[in-house]
Tab-separated table of C-alpha atoms and ligand atoms in Angstrom:
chain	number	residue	atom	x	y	z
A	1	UNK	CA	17.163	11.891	-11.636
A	2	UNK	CA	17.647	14.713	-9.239
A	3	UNK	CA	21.529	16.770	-9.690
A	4	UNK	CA	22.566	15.415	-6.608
A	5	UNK	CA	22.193	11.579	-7.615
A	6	UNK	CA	23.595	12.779	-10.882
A	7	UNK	CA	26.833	14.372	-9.448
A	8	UNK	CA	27.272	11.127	-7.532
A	9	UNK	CA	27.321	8.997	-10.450
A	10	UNK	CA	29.446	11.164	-11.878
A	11	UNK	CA	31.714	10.984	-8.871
A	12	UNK	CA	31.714	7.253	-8.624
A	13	UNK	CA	32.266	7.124	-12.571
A	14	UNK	CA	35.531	9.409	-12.868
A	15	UNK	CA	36.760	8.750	-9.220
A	16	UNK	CA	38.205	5.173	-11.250
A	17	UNK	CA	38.896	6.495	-14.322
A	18	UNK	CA	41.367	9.209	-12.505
A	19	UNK	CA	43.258	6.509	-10.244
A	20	UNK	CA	43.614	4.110	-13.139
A	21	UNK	CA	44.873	7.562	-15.496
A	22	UNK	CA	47.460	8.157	-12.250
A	23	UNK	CA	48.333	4.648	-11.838
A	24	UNK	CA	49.524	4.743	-15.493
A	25	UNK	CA	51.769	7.603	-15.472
A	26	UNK	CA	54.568	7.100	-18.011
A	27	UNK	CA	57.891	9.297	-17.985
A	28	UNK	CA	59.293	9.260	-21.459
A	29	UNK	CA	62.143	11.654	-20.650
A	30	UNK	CA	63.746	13.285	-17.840
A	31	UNK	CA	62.457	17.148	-17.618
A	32	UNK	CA	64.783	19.252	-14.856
A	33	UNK	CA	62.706	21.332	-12.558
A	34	UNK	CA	59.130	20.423	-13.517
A	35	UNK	CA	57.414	17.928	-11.218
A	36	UNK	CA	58.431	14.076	-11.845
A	37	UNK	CA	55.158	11.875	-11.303
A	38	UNK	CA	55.979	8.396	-9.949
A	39	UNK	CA	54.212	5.677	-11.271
A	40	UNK	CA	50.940	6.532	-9.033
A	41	UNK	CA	51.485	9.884	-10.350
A	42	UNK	CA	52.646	11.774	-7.429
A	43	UNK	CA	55.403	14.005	-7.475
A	44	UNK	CA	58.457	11.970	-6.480
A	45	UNK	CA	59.389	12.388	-2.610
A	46	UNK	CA	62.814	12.121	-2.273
A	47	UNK	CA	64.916	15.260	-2.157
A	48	UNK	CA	68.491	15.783	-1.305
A	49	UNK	CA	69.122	11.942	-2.338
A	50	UNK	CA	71.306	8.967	-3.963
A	51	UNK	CA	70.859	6.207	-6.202
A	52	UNK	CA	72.262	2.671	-5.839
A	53	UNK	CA	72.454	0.111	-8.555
A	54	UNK	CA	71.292	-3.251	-7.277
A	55	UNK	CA	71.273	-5.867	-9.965
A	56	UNK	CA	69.101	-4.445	-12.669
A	57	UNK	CA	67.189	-2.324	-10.509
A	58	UNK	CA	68.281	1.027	-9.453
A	59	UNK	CA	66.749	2.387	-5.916
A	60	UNK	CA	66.809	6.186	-5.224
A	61	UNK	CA	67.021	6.976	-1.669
A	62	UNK	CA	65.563	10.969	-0.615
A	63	UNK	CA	64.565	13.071	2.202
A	64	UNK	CA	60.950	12.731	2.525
A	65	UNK	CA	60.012	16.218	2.610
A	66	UNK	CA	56.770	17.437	4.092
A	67	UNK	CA	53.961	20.811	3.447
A	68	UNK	CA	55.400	22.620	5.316
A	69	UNK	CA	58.338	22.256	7.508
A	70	UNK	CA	61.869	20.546	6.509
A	71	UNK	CA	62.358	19.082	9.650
A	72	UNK	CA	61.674	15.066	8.990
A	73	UNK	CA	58.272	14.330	9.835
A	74	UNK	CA	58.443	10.395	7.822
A	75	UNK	CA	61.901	10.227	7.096
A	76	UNK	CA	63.672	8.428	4.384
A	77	UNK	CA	62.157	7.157	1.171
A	78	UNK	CA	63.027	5.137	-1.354
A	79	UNK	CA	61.770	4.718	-4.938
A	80	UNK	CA	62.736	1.614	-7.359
A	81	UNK	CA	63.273	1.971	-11.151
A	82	UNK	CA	64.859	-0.340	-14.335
A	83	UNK	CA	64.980	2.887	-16.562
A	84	UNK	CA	66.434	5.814	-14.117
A	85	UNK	CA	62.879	7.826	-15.464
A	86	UNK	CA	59.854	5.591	-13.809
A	87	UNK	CA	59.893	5.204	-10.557
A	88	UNK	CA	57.579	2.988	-8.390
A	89	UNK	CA	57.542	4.050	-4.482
A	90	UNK	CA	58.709	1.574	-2.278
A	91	UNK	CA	57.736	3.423	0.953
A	92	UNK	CA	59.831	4.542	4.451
A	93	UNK	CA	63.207	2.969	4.045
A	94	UNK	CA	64.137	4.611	7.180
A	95	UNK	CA	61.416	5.859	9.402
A	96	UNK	CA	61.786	8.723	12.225
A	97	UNK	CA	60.813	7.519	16.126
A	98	UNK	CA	57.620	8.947	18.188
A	99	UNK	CA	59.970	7.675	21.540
A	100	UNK	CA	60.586	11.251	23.135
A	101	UNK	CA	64.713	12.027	22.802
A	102	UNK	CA	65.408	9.258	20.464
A	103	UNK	CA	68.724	10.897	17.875
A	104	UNK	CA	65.394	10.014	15.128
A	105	UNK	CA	63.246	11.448	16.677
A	106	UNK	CA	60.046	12.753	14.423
A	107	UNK	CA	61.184	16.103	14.186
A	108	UNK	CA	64.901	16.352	13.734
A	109	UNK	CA	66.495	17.122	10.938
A	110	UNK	CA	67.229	14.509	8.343
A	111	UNK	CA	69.207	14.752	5.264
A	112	UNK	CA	70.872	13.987	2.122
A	113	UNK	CA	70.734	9.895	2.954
A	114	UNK	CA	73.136	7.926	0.808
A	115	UNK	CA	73.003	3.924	0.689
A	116	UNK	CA	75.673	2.038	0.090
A	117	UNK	CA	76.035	-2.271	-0.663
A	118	UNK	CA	78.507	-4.161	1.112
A	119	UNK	CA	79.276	-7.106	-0.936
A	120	UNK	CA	81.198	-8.830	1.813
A	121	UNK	CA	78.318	-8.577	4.459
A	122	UNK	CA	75.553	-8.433	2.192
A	123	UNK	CA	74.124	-5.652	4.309
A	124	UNK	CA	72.942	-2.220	2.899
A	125	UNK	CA	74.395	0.063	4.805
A	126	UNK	CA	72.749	4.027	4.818
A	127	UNK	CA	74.199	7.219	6.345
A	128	UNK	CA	73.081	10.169	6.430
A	129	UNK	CA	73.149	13.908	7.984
A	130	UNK	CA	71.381	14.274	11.262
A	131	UNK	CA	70.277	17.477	13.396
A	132	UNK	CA	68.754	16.275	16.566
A	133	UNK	CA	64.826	17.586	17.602
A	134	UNK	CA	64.986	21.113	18.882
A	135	UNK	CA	68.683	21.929	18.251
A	136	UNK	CA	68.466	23.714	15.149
A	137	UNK	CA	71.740	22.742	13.361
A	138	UNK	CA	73.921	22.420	16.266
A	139	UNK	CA	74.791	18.747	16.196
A	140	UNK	CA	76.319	18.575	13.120
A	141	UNK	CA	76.058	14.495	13.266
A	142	UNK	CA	76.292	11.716	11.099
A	143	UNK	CA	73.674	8.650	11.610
A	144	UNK	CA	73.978	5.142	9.951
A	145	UNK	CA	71.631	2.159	9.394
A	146	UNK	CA	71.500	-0.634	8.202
A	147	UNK	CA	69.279	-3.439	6.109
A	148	UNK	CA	68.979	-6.463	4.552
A	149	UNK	CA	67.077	-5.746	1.416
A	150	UNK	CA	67.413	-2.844	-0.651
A	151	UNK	CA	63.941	-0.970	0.029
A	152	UNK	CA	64.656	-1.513	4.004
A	153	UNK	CA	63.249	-1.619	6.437
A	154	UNK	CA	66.870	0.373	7.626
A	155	UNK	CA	67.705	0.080	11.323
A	156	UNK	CA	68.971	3.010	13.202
A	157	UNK	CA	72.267	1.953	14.761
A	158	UNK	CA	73.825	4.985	15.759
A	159	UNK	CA	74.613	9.157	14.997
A	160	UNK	CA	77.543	10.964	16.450
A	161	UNK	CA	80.044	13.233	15.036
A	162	UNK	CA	83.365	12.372	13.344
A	163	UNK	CA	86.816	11.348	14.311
A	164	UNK	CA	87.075	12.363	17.668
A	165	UNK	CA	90.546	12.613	18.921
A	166	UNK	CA	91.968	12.054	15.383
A	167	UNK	CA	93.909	14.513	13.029
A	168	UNK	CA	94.062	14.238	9.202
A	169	UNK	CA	96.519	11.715	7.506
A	170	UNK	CA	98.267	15.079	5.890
A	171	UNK	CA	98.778	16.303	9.703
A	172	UNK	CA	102.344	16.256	10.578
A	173	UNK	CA	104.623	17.712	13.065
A	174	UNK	CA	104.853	20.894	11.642
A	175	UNK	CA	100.756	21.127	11.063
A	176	UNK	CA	100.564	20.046	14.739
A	177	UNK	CA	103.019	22.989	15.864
A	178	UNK	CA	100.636	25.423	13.906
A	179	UNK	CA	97.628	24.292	15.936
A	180	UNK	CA	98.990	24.316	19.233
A	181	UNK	CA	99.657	27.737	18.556
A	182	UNK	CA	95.757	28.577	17.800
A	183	UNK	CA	93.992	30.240	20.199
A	184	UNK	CA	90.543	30.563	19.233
A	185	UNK	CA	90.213	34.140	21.692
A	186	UNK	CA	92.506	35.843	19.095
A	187	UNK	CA	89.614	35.085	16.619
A	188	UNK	CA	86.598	36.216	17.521
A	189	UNK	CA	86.105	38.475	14.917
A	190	UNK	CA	84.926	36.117	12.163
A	191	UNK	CA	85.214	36.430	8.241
A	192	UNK	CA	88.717	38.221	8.568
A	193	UNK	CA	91.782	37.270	6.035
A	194	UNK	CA	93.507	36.654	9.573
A	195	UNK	CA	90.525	34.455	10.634
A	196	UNK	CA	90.219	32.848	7.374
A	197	UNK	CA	93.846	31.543	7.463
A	198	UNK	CA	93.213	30.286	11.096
A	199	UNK	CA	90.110	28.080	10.323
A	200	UNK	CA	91.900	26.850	7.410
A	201	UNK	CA	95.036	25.992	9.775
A	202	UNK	CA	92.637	24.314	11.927
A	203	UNK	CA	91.201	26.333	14.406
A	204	UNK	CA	87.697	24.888	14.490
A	205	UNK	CA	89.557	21.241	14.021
A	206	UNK	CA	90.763	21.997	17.201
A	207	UNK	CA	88.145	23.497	18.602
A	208	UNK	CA	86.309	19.606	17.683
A	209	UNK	CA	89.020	17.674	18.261
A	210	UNK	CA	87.527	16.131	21.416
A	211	UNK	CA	84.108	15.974	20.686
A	212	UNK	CA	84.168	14.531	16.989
A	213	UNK	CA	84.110	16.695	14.426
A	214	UNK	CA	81.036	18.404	12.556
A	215	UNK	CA	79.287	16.289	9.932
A	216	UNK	CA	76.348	18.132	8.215
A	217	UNK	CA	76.229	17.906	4.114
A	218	UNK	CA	77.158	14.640	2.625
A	219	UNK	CA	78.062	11.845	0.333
A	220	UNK	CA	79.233	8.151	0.170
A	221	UNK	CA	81.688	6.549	-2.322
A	222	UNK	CA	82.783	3.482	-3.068
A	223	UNK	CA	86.033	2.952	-4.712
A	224	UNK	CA	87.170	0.339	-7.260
A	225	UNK	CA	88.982	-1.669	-4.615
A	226	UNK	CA	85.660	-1.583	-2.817
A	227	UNK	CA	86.848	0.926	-0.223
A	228	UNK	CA	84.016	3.258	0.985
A	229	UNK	CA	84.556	6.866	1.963
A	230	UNK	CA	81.502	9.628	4.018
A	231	UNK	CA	82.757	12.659	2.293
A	232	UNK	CA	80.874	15.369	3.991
A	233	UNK	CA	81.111	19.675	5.393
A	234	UNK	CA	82.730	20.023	8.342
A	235	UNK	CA	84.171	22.519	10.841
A	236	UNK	CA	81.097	25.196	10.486
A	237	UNK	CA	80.622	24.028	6.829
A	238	UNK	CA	84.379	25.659	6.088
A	239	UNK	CA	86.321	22.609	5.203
A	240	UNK	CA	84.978	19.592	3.610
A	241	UNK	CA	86.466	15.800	5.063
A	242	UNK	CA	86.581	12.700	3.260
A	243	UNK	CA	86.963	9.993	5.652
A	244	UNK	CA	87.480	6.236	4.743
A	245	UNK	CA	84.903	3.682	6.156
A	246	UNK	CA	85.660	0.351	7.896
A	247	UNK	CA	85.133	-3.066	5.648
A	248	UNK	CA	81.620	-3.411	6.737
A	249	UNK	CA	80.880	0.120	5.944
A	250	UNK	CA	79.336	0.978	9.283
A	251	UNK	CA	82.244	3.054	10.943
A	252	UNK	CA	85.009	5.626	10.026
A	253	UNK	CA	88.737	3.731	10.359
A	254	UNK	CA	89.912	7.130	11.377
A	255	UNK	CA	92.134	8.037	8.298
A	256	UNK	CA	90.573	11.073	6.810
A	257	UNK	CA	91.881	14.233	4.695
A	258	UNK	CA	90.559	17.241	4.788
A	259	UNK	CA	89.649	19.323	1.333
A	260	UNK	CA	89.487	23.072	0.103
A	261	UNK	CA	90.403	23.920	4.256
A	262	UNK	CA	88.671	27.304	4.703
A	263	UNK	CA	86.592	27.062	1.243
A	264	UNK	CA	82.847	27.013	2.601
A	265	UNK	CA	81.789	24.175	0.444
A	266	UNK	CA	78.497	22.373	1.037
A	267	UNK	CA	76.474	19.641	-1.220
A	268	UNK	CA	79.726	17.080	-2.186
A	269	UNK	CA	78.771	15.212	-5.180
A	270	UNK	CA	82.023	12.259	-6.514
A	271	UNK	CA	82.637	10.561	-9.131
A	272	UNK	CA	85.759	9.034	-10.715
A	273	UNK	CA	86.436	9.097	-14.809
A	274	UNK	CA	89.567	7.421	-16.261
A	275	UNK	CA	91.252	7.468	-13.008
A	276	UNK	CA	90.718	11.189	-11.948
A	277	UNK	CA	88.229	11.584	-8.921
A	278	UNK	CA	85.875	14.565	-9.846
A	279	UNK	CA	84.185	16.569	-7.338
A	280	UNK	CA	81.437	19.007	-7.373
A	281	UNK	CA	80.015	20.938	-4.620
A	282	UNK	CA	78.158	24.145	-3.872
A	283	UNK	CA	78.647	27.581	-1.610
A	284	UNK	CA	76.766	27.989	1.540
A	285	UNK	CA	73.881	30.208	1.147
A	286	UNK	CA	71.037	28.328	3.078
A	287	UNK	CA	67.957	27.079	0.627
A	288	UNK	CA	69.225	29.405	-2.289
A	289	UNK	CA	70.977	28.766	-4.730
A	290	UNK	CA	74.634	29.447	-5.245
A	291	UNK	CA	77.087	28.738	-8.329
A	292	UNK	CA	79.002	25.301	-8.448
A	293	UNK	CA	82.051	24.313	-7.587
A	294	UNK	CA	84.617	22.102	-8.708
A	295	UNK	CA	87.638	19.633	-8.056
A	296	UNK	CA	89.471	17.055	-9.287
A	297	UNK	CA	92.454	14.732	-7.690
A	298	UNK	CA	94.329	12.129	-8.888
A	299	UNK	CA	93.401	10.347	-5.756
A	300	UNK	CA	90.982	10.085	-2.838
A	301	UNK	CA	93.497	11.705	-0.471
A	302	UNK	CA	94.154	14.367	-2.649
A	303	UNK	CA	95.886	16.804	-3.936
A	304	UNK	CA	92.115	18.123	-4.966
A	305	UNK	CA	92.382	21.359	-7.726
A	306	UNK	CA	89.887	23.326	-7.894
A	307	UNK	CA	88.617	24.219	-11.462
A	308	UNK	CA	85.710	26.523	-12.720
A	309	UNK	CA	81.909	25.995	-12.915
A	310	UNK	CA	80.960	23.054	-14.651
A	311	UNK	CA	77.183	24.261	-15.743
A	312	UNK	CA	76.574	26.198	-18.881
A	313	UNK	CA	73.363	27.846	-19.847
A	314	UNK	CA	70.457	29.642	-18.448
A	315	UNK	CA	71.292	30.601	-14.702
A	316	UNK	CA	74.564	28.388	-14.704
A	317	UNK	CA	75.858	30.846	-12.422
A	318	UNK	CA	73.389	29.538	-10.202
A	319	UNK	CA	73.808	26.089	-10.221
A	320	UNK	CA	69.995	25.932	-12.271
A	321	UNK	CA	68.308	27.139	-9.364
A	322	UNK	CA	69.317	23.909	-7.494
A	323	UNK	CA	72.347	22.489	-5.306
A	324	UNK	CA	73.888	19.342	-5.886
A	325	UNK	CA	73.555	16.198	-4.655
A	326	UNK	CA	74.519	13.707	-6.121
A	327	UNK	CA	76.384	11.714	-8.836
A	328	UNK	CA	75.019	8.714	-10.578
A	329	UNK	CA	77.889	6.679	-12.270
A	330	UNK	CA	76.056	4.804	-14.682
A	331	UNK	CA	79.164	3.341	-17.286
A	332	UNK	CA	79.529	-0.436	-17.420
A	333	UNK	CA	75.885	-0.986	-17.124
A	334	UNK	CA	73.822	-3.527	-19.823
A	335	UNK	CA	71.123	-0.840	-19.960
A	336	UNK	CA	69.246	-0.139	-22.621
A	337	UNK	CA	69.279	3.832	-22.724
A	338	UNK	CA	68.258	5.942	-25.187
A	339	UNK	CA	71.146	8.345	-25.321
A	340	UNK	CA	69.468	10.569	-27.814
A	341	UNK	CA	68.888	14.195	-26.393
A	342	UNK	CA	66.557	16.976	-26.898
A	343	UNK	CA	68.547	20.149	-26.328
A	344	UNK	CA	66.592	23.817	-26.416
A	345	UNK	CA	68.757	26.470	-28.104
A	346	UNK	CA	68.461	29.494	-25.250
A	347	UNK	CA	68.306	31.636	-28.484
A	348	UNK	CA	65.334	29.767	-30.052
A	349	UNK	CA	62.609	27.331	-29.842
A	350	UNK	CA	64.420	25.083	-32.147
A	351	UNK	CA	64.782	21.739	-31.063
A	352	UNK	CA	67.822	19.987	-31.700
A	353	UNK	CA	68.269	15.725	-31.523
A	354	UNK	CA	72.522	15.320	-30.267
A	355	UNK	CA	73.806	12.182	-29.285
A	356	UNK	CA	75.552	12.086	-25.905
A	357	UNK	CA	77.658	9.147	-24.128
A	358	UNK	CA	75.784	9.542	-20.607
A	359	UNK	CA	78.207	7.780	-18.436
A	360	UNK	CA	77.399	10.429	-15.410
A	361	UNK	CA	74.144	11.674	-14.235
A	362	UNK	CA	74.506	14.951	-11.859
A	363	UNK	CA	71.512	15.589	-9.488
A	364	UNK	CA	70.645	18.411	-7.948
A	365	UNK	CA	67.723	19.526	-6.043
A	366	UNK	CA	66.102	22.954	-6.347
A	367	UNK	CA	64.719	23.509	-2.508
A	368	UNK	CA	61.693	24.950	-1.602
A	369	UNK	CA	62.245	25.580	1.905
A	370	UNK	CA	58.266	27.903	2.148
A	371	UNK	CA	56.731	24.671	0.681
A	372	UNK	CA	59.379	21.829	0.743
A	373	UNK	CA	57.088	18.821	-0.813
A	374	UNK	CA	56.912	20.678	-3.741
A	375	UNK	CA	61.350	21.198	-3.921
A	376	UNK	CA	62.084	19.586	-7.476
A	377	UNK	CA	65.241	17.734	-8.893
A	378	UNK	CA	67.466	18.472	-11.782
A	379	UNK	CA	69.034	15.151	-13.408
A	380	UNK	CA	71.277	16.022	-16.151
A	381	UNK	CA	73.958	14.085	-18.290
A	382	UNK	CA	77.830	15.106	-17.527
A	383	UNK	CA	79.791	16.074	-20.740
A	384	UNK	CA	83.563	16.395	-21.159
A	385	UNK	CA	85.287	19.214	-22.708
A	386	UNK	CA	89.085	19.413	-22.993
A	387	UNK	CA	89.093	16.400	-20.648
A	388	UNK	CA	86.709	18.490	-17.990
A	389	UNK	CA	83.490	17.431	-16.984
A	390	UNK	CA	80.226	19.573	-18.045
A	391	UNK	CA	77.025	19.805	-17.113
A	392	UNK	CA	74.664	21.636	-20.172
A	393	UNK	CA	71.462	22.821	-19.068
A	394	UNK	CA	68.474	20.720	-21.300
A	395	UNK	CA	64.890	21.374	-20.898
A	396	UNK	CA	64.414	17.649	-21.507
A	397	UNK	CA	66.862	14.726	-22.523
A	398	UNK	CA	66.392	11.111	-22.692
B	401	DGJ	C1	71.991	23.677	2.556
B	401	DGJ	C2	72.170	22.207	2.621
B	401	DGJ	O1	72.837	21.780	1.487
B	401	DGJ	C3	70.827	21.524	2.737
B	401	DGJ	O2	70.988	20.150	2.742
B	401	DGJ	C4	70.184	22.038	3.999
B	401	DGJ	O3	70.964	21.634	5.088
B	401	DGJ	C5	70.084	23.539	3.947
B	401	DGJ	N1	71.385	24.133	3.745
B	401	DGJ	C6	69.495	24.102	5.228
B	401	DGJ	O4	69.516	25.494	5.180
């Protein structure tokens, strides 16, 4: 047999044997920051993303991100799972538009998608943070669709900004007598104590006032009662808003609050524990990372506190390496999850087996903006200390 004919069968031999070994990829615990094969065994693609619970399956929704630009060249996927580690790819829940000036159009910027499940209208209803084709980050929009199943396909109703013509529910006269007094030409030095105090009096809130306000970073949550909120940065990224949704989840009512005015917060992850509403965010430093914030209210509308970092361990100053995105509430659920955990002592190799109560999940993404496929997630359990929530770095956990 000549080497060529030899190589061939070769080829045609292990060319099966490698798609069966990828199609039988099996996740046995959840590793932060090291590539997390699907079940074909390709590194999941879905970055800056959400998870919803839908009977006993839970779909994650991501950014799809490509080799090399983070503009949206696909546009949103979605991935299906029963055990939060092996995920089967559903395809394009949302797909980006080749019709020229479309708000989807392939090219724009698309991020951090959320879905949501309206019980009433049966209808799964996605937002998400849009920057239309060209502008850089200018637009500072929101854009919603909608679907009938889970997986999609999602249909692009609409992106514009938020509230137009509409102050915060904490507004009142005397707020409104500060504004009408700010005069943005007395500012235009920027990053002053004096300028500071004006954005977080409203300055840019009036600057937007007409035109909707900014929507760029963002989350969705829905409440007990089944009231949905698109918390998200606003005014230049300075002030965050959390702004209720209408029953069928596809509108703002126009009641919104605004939260840390002036604070620079980007990346809002929620979730609510024994009543408190829990917040955690991140600064505004582009793809790198920055250290984590955190708040807490005894209700949606506030008063929100801010407390200290949540991480602990290796580069918790840095939020891991990644940025949150997310918050996974998985309490009340008939899962069977293996709570036991696999924590590395930063000190030693020794490997310790804790028990933990995972009721939370936080998820972060670490970006790779110079190759962006290869960006890489960091799921890990939420702890409570003295009644505050904690999030322990762990090489791997189950
Ligand atoms: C940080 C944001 O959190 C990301 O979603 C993305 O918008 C980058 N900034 C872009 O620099």
């Amino acid at each position: 047999m000549n080497t060529k004919l030899a190589l061939l069968l070769v080829a045609l031999i292990a060319l099966p044997a490698a798609v069966l070994c990828q199609q039988q990829t099996k996740v046995t615990a959840f590793r932060p920051g090291e590539i997390w094969p699907d079940e074909n065994g390709q590194h999941i693609n879905a970055h800056g993303g959400g998870v919803l619970r839908y009977g006993d399956t839970f779909y994650w929704f991501g950014e799809h991100k490509a080799e090399n630009t983070s503009s949206a060249l696909v546009g949103v996927t979605c991935y299906a799972s029963e055990d939060l580690m092996n995920w089967r790819n559903c395809g394009v829940a949302l797909s980006v538009t080749d019709q020229p000036g479309h708000d989807i159009e392939r090219g724009c910027v698309l991020e951090r998608p959320k879905v949501i499940y309206n019980k009433v209208t049966g209808k799964f209803c996605m937002w998400f943070h849009l920057e239309l084709k060209g502008q850089g980050y200018n637009a500072a929009r929101y854009g919603v669709a909608v679907a009938d199943r889970p997986e999609g396909p999602y249909k692009f109703l609409y992106s514009q900004r938020a509230n137009a013509g509409t102050w915060p529910i904490e507004f009142g006269k005397e707020q409104l007598s500060v504004i009408d007094t700010l005069n943005a030409d007395n500012f235009r030095e920027g990053w002053t104590p004096a300028w500071r105090k004006a954005v977080g009096e409203g300055l840019f809130l009036k600057r937007d006032f007409g035109a909707g306000q900014m929507s760029r970073d963002m989350t969705l949550y829905v409440d007990d009662d089944g009231k949905a909120y698109h918390i998200f940065s606003s005014e230049d990224n300075l002030t965050l808003h959390i702004a209720e949704l209408t029953a069928d989840y596809l509108h703002h009512t126009g009641r919104y609050t605004r939260v840390a005015p002036a604070g620079h917060n980007e990346a809002p992850a929620i979730f609510k524990h024994e009543g408190t509403y829990w917040m955690i965010t991140s600064g505004c430093t582009g793809w790198d990372p920055n250290e984590a914030r955190m708040f807490s209210a005894p209700s949606i509308w506030g008063p929100w506190t801010q407390h200290p970092n949540p991480c602990r361990g290796p580069k918790a100053e840095l939020t891991f390496g990644g940025q949150s995105t997310f918050i996974l509430a998985i309490e009340h659920l008939p899962l069977n999850i293996e709570h036991s955990v696999a924590e590395k002592k930063a000190e030693s190799n020794y490997v310790q087996s804790s028990m933990v109560n995972v009721q939370y999940i936080f998820m972060a993404d670490i970006w790779r903006p110079r190759h962006p496929i290869d960006a890489r997630y960091i799921w890990l359990p939420i702890e409570f200390e003295d009644g505050k929530p904690v999030i322990r770095w762990r090489d791997e956990w189950k």
